[in-house]
Short mmCIF file of C-alpha atoms and ligand atoms in Angstrom, two decimals:
data_model
loop_
_atom_site.label_atom_id
_atom_site.label_comp_id
_atom_site.label_asym_id
_atom_site.label_seq_id
_atom_site.Cartn_x
_atom_site.Cartn_y
_atom_site.Cartn_z
CA UNK K 1 6.77 7.11 -11.39
CA UNK K 2 8.77 7.79 -8.21
CA UNK K 3 12.45 8.68 -8.25
CA UNK K 4 14.42 8.86 -5.04
CA UNK K 5 17.86 10.41 -5.21
CA UNK K 6 20.27 10.39 -2.27
CA UNK K 7 17.56 10.58 0.35
CA UNK K 8 18.84 10.75 3.94
CA UNK K 9 17.03 11.23 7.23
CA UNK K 10 18.42 11.82 10.71
CA UNK K 11 16.45 11.99 13.92
CA UNK K 12 18.90 13.99 16.07
CA UNK K 13 22.09 11.92 16.09
CA UNK K 14 20.33 8.84 14.76
CA UNK K 15 21.01 8.34 11.04
CA UNK K 16 18.00 6.39 9.78
CA UNK K 17 18.19 6.64 5.99
CA UNK K 18 21.60 7.06 4.36
CA UNK K 19 21.74 8.19 0.73
CA UNK K 20 18.91 6.03 -0.55
CA UNK K 21 18.48 6.10 -4.34
CA UNK K 22 15.86 4.07 -6.14
CA UNK K 23 12.86 4.19 -8.45
CA UNK K 24 9.34 2.83 -8.34
CA UNK K 25 8.09 2.04 -11.84
CA UNK K 26 4.48 1.77 -12.93
CA UNK K 27 3.13 -1.77 -12.81
CA UNK K 28 5.90 -3.31 -10.78
CA UNK K 29 5.97 -4.96 -7.40
CA UNK K 30 8.81 -3.73 -5.25
CA UNK K 31 9.75 -4.61 -1.72
CA UNK K 32 11.37 -2.40 0.90
CA UNK K 33 13.21 -4.74 3.22
CA UNK K 34 15.43 -4.42 6.27
CA UNK K 35 15.47 -5.28 9.96
CA UNK K 36 13.26 -3.57 12.49
CA UNK K 37 14.45 0.00 13.05
CA UNK K 38 16.23 0.25 9.69
CA UNK K 39 13.96 3.06 8.48
CA UNK K 40 11.32 1.26 6.38
CA UNK K 41 8.38 3.15 7.84
CA UNK K 42 10.36 6.39 7.64
CA UNK K 43 10.79 5.83 3.91
CA UNK K 44 7.05 5.13 3.62
CA UNK K 45 6.37 8.47 5.37
CA UNK K 46 8.32 10.23 2.63
CA UNK K 47 6.38 8.32 -0.04
CA UNK K 48 3.02 9.34 1.40
CA UNK K 49 4.07 12.96 1.88
CA UNK K 50 3.89 12.78 5.68
CA UNK K 51 7.58 13.71 5.93
CA UNK K 52 8.65 16.51 3.61
CA UNK K 53 11.94 15.74 1.80
CA UNK K 54 14.80 18.12 1.03
CA UNK K 55 14.93 19.53 -2.48
CA UNK K 56 15.99 17.19 -5.29
CA UNK K 57 15.55 13.96 -3.34
CA UNK K 58 12.01 12.64 -3.98
CA UNK K 59 10.26 13.09 -7.33
CA UNK K 60 6.77 12.01 -8.40
CA UNK K 61 6.36 11.95 -12.19
CA UNK K 62 9.37 14.29 -12.44
CA UNK K 63 7.91 16.76 -9.93
CA UNK K 64 10.02 17.51 -6.84
CA UNK K 65 7.85 16.76 -3.80
CA UNK K 66 9.88 19.30 -1.79
CA UNK K 67 8.56 22.23 -3.79
CA UNK K 68 4.88 21.24 -3.86
CA UNK K 69 2.49 23.39 -1.86
CA UNK K 70 0.07 21.98 0.71
CA UNK K 71 -2.81 21.60 -1.75
CA UNK K 72 -0.58 19.90 -4.30
CA UNK K 73 0.64 17.49 -1.62
CA UNK K 74 -3.00 16.71 -0.80
CA UNK K 75 -3.60 15.99 -4.48
CA UNK K 76 -0.52 13.73 -4.54
CA UNK K 77 -1.71 11.85 -1.43
CA UNK K 78 -4.97 10.99 -3.14
CA UNK K 79 -2.98 9.07 -5.79
CA UNK K 80 -1.56 6.66 -3.23
CA UNK K 81 -3.26 4.05 -1.13
CA UNK K 82 -1.72 2.62 2.03
CA UNK K 83 -2.95 -0.53 3.75
CA UNK K 84 -2.38 -0.34 7.48
CA UNK K 85 -1.88 -3.27 9.81
CA UNK K 86 -5.12 -2.53 11.62
CA UNK K 87 -6.95 -2.32 8.22
CA UNK K 88 -8.85 0.83 9.29
CA UNK K 89 -12.14 -0.72 8.23
CA UNK K 90 -15.35 0.97 9.39
CA UNK K 91 -16.92 -1.41 11.91
CA UNK K 92 -20.51 -0.26 11.38
CA UNK K 93 -20.42 -0.92 7.62
CA UNK K 94 -20.48 -4.23 5.75
CA UNK K 95 -17.42 -5.37 3.78
CA UNK K 96 -19.12 -4.28 0.56
CA UNK K 97 -19.93 -0.84 1.97
CA UNK K 98 -16.36 -0.45 3.24
CA UNK K 99 -14.97 -1.22 -0.20
CA UNK K 100 -17.13 1.25 -2.12
CA UNK K 101 -17.13 3.98 0.56
CA UNK K 102 -14.21 5.99 -0.90
CA UNK K 103 -15.91 6.00 -4.31
CA UNK K 104 -19.18 7.23 -2.79
CA UNK K 105 -17.27 10.07 -1.15
CA UNK K 106 -15.87 11.03 -4.54
CA UNK K 107 -19.38 10.99 -5.97
CA UNK K 108 -18.47 8.34 -8.53
CA UNK K 109 -21.53 7.37 -10.65
CA UNK K 110 -23.27 4.29 -9.25
CA UNK K 111 -22.96 2.35 -12.52
CA UNK K 112 -19.18 2.83 -12.42
CA UNK K 113 -19.04 1.78 -8.76
CA UNK K 114 -21.01 -1.37 -9.54
CA UNK K 115 -18.72 -2.32 -12.42
CA UNK K 116 -15.58 -1.77 -10.39
CA UNK K 117 -17.02 -3.57 -7.39
CA UNK K 118 -18.05 -6.63 -9.40
CA UNK K 119 -14.55 -6.88 -10.88
CA UNK K 120 -12.80 -6.74 -7.52
CA UNK K 121 -15.34 -9.12 -5.98
CA UNK K 122 -14.49 -11.73 -8.62
CA UNK K 123 -10.77 -11.14 -8.36
CA UNK K 124 -10.61 -11.61 -4.59
CA UNK K 125 -13.50 -14.00 -4.20
CA UNK K 126 -15.59 -11.83 -1.91
CA UNK K 127 -19.07 -13.21 -2.61
CA UNK K 128 -19.34 -15.24 0.60
CA UNK K 129 -18.22 -12.41 2.89
CA UNK K 130 -19.49 -9.21 1.28
CA UNK K 131 -22.50 -8.77 3.55
CA UNK K 132 -21.07 -10.29 6.74
CA UNK K 133 -20.47 -8.37 9.96
CA UNK K 134 -16.95 -6.88 9.72
CA UNK K 135 -16.33 -7.74 13.36
CA UNK K 136 -16.84 -11.45 12.58
CA UNK K 137 -14.36 -11.64 9.72
CA UNK K 138 -11.08 -13.49 10.10
CA UNK K 139 -7.74 -11.71 9.78
CA UNK K 140 -7.46 -13.01 6.28
CA UNK K 141 -10.93 -11.87 5.23
CA UNK K 142 -10.30 -8.38 6.61
CA UNK K 143 -7.05 -8.25 4.68
CA UNK K 144 -8.95 -9.08 1.48
CA UNK K 145 -11.49 -6.33 2.16
CA UNK K 146 -8.67 -3.84 2.78
CA UNK K 147 -6.99 -4.85 -0.49
CA UNK K 148 -10.28 -4.69 -2.42
CA UNK K 149 -10.83 -1.16 -1.12
CA UNK K 150 -7.32 -0.22 -2.26
CA UNK K 151 -7.73 -1.71 -5.75
CA UNK K 152 -11.16 -0.19 -6.42
CA UNK K 153 -9.72 3.25 -5.74
CA UNK K 154 -7.30 2.85 -8.73
CA UNK K 155 -4.36 4.49 -6.95
CA UNK K 156 -1.01 5.10 -8.67
CA UNK K 157 0.52 2.74 -6.16
CA UNK K 158 -0.51 0.68 -3.15
CA UNK K 159 1.75 0.50 -0.11
CA UNK K 160 1.43 -2.42 2.30
CA UNK K 161 3.53 -1.84 5.46
CA UNK K 162 4.33 -5.18 7.16
CA UNK K 163 1.07 -6.83 6.07
CA UNK K 164 1.92 -10.23 7.49
CA UNK K 165 2.92 -9.22 11.02
CA UNK K 166 2.93 -12.43 13.05
CA UNK K 167 1.11 -14.78 10.70
CA UNK K 168 1.48 -18.48 10.18
CA UNK K 169 2.94 -19.53 6.84
CA UNK K 170 -0.35 -20.44 5.19
CA UNK K 171 -1.82 -16.98 5.80
CA UNK K 172 1.45 -15.45 4.64
CA UNK K 173 1.15 -17.22 1.29
CA UNK K 174 -2.51 -16.20 1.00
CA UNK K 175 -1.42 -12.60 1.57
CA UNK K 176 1.22 -13.02 -1.12
CA UNK K 177 -1.42 -14.32 -3.52
CA UNK K 178 -3.56 -11.20 -3.05
CA UNK K 179 -0.54 -8.98 -3.71
CA UNK K 180 0.24 -10.97 -6.86
CA UNK K 181 -3.37 -10.76 -8.09
CA UNK K 182 -3.49 -7.02 -7.48
CA UNK K 183 -0.20 -6.63 -9.38
CA UNK K 184 -1.36 -8.83 -12.28
CA UNK K 185 -4.28 -6.50 -13.02
CA UNK K 186 -1.88 -3.58 -13.23
CA UNK K 187 -1.48 -2.24 -9.71
CA UNK K 188 1.92 -0.98 -8.63
CA UNK K 189 2.68 -2.52 -5.25
CA UNK K 190 5.16 -1.32 -2.64
CA UNK K 191 5.55 -4.02 -0.04
CA UNK K 192 7.34 -3.19 3.21
CA UNK K 193 8.38 -6.31 5.06
CA UNK K 194 11.03 -8.25 6.89
CA UNK K 195 9.12 -11.51 6.44
CA UNK K 196 11.52 -13.94 4.72
CA UNK K 197 8.82 -16.50 3.96
CA UNK K 198 6.71 -13.88 2.20
CA UNK K 199 9.69 -12.65 0.17
CA UNK K 200 10.73 -16.16 -0.86
CA UNK K 201 7.21 -17.00 -1.99
CA UNK K 202 6.91 -13.79 -4.01
CA UNK K 203 10.32 -14.28 -5.61
CA UNK K 204 9.19 -17.67 -6.88
CA UNK K 205 6.02 -16.24 -8.43
CA UNK K 206 6.74 -12.69 -9.63
CA UNK K 207 9.61 -10.52 -10.68
CA UNK K 208 10.34 -8.83 -7.37
CA UNK K 209 12.75 -5.92 -7.02
CA UNK K 210 14.03 -5.14 -3.56
CA UNK K 211 15.25 -2.02 -1.80
CA UNK K 212 17.44 -3.12 1.09
CA UNK K 213 17.68 -0.70 4.03
P1 ADP S 301 11.26 0.29 10.66
O1 ADP S 301 9.93 0.62 10.06
O2 ADP S 301 12.26 -0.23 9.67
O3 ADP S 301 11.16 -0.64 11.83
P2 ADP S 301 11.29 3.11 11.43
O4 ADP S 301 11.39 3.88 10.15
O5 ADP S 301 9.97 3.03 12.07
O6 ADP S 301 11.91 1.65 11.21
O7 ADP S 301 12.30 3.73 12.48
C1 ADP S 301 13.70 3.79 12.26
C2 ADP S 301 14.38 4.41 13.47
O8 ADP S 301 14.03 5.78 13.56
C3 ADP S 301 13.98 3.76 14.78
O9 ADP S 301 15.13 3.69 15.61
C4 ADP S 301 12.96 4.73 15.35
O10 ADP S 301 12.98 4.71 16.76
C5 ADP S 301 13.46 6.07 14.83
N1 ADP S 301 12.39 7.05 14.64
C6 ADP S 301 11.34 6.89 13.80
N2 ADP S 301 10.55 7.99 13.82
C7 ADP S 301 11.11 8.85 14.69
C8 ADP S 301 10.77 10.17 15.17
N3 ADP S 301 9.70 10.81 14.72
N4 ADP S 301 11.58 10.74 16.07
C9 ADP S 301 12.71 10.10 16.51
N5 ADP S 301 13.09 8.87 16.12
C10 ADP S 301 12.30 8.25 15.22
MG1 MG S 302 7.95 -0.10 10.39
#
């Protein structure tokens, strides 16, 4: 789905990415790993079209991202979902409303929204938190809401940039379980992390490919 060929990025004299070549295939779970400052978030910025690549370096379904116009880049961005560390949940809406909000904006028929919502609610076990006050949810519950919102959107791939931050190991494994569940129902997952415990757990449970920066 994504092909990266000899992608490099310098910020002035600082060489951040050096001749990166890799692919992201549909349905897989792939991890971008490397120490802090190694260029993980820079690579993510290329993947979400925030940084424009040079010609012949980043391809989406065989199309060179470098030659897409602004409206085509917008269209590409709508195919990707990124989960941010601060979740970007809307505080005034319930978890359920947060999850379906993007579908309402797209004017998806209500029957379709309900079907998709019920499926994701079962998958991530949301029934006890769906109507709670967002501000009262735990870190872990917010993470589930953010993942549910990603899944319901049916993106081509979901990027999670350092989802485990400074978590204890139990929460790390819970996070890993959500990523595995999302992957098992067909989502392509790009996980950016330097969390060894998370990587070890995933390696035991799924076929994990890694891009080392
Ligand atoms: P990581 O996510 O792996 O921690 P980043 O991709 O955020 O790494 O950053 C890699 C390096 O590039 C860091 O040294 C960072 O300071 C530098 N950098 C990132 N963005 C910019 C920018 N817009 N201008 C200058 N330097 C940058
Ligand atoms: Mg980063």
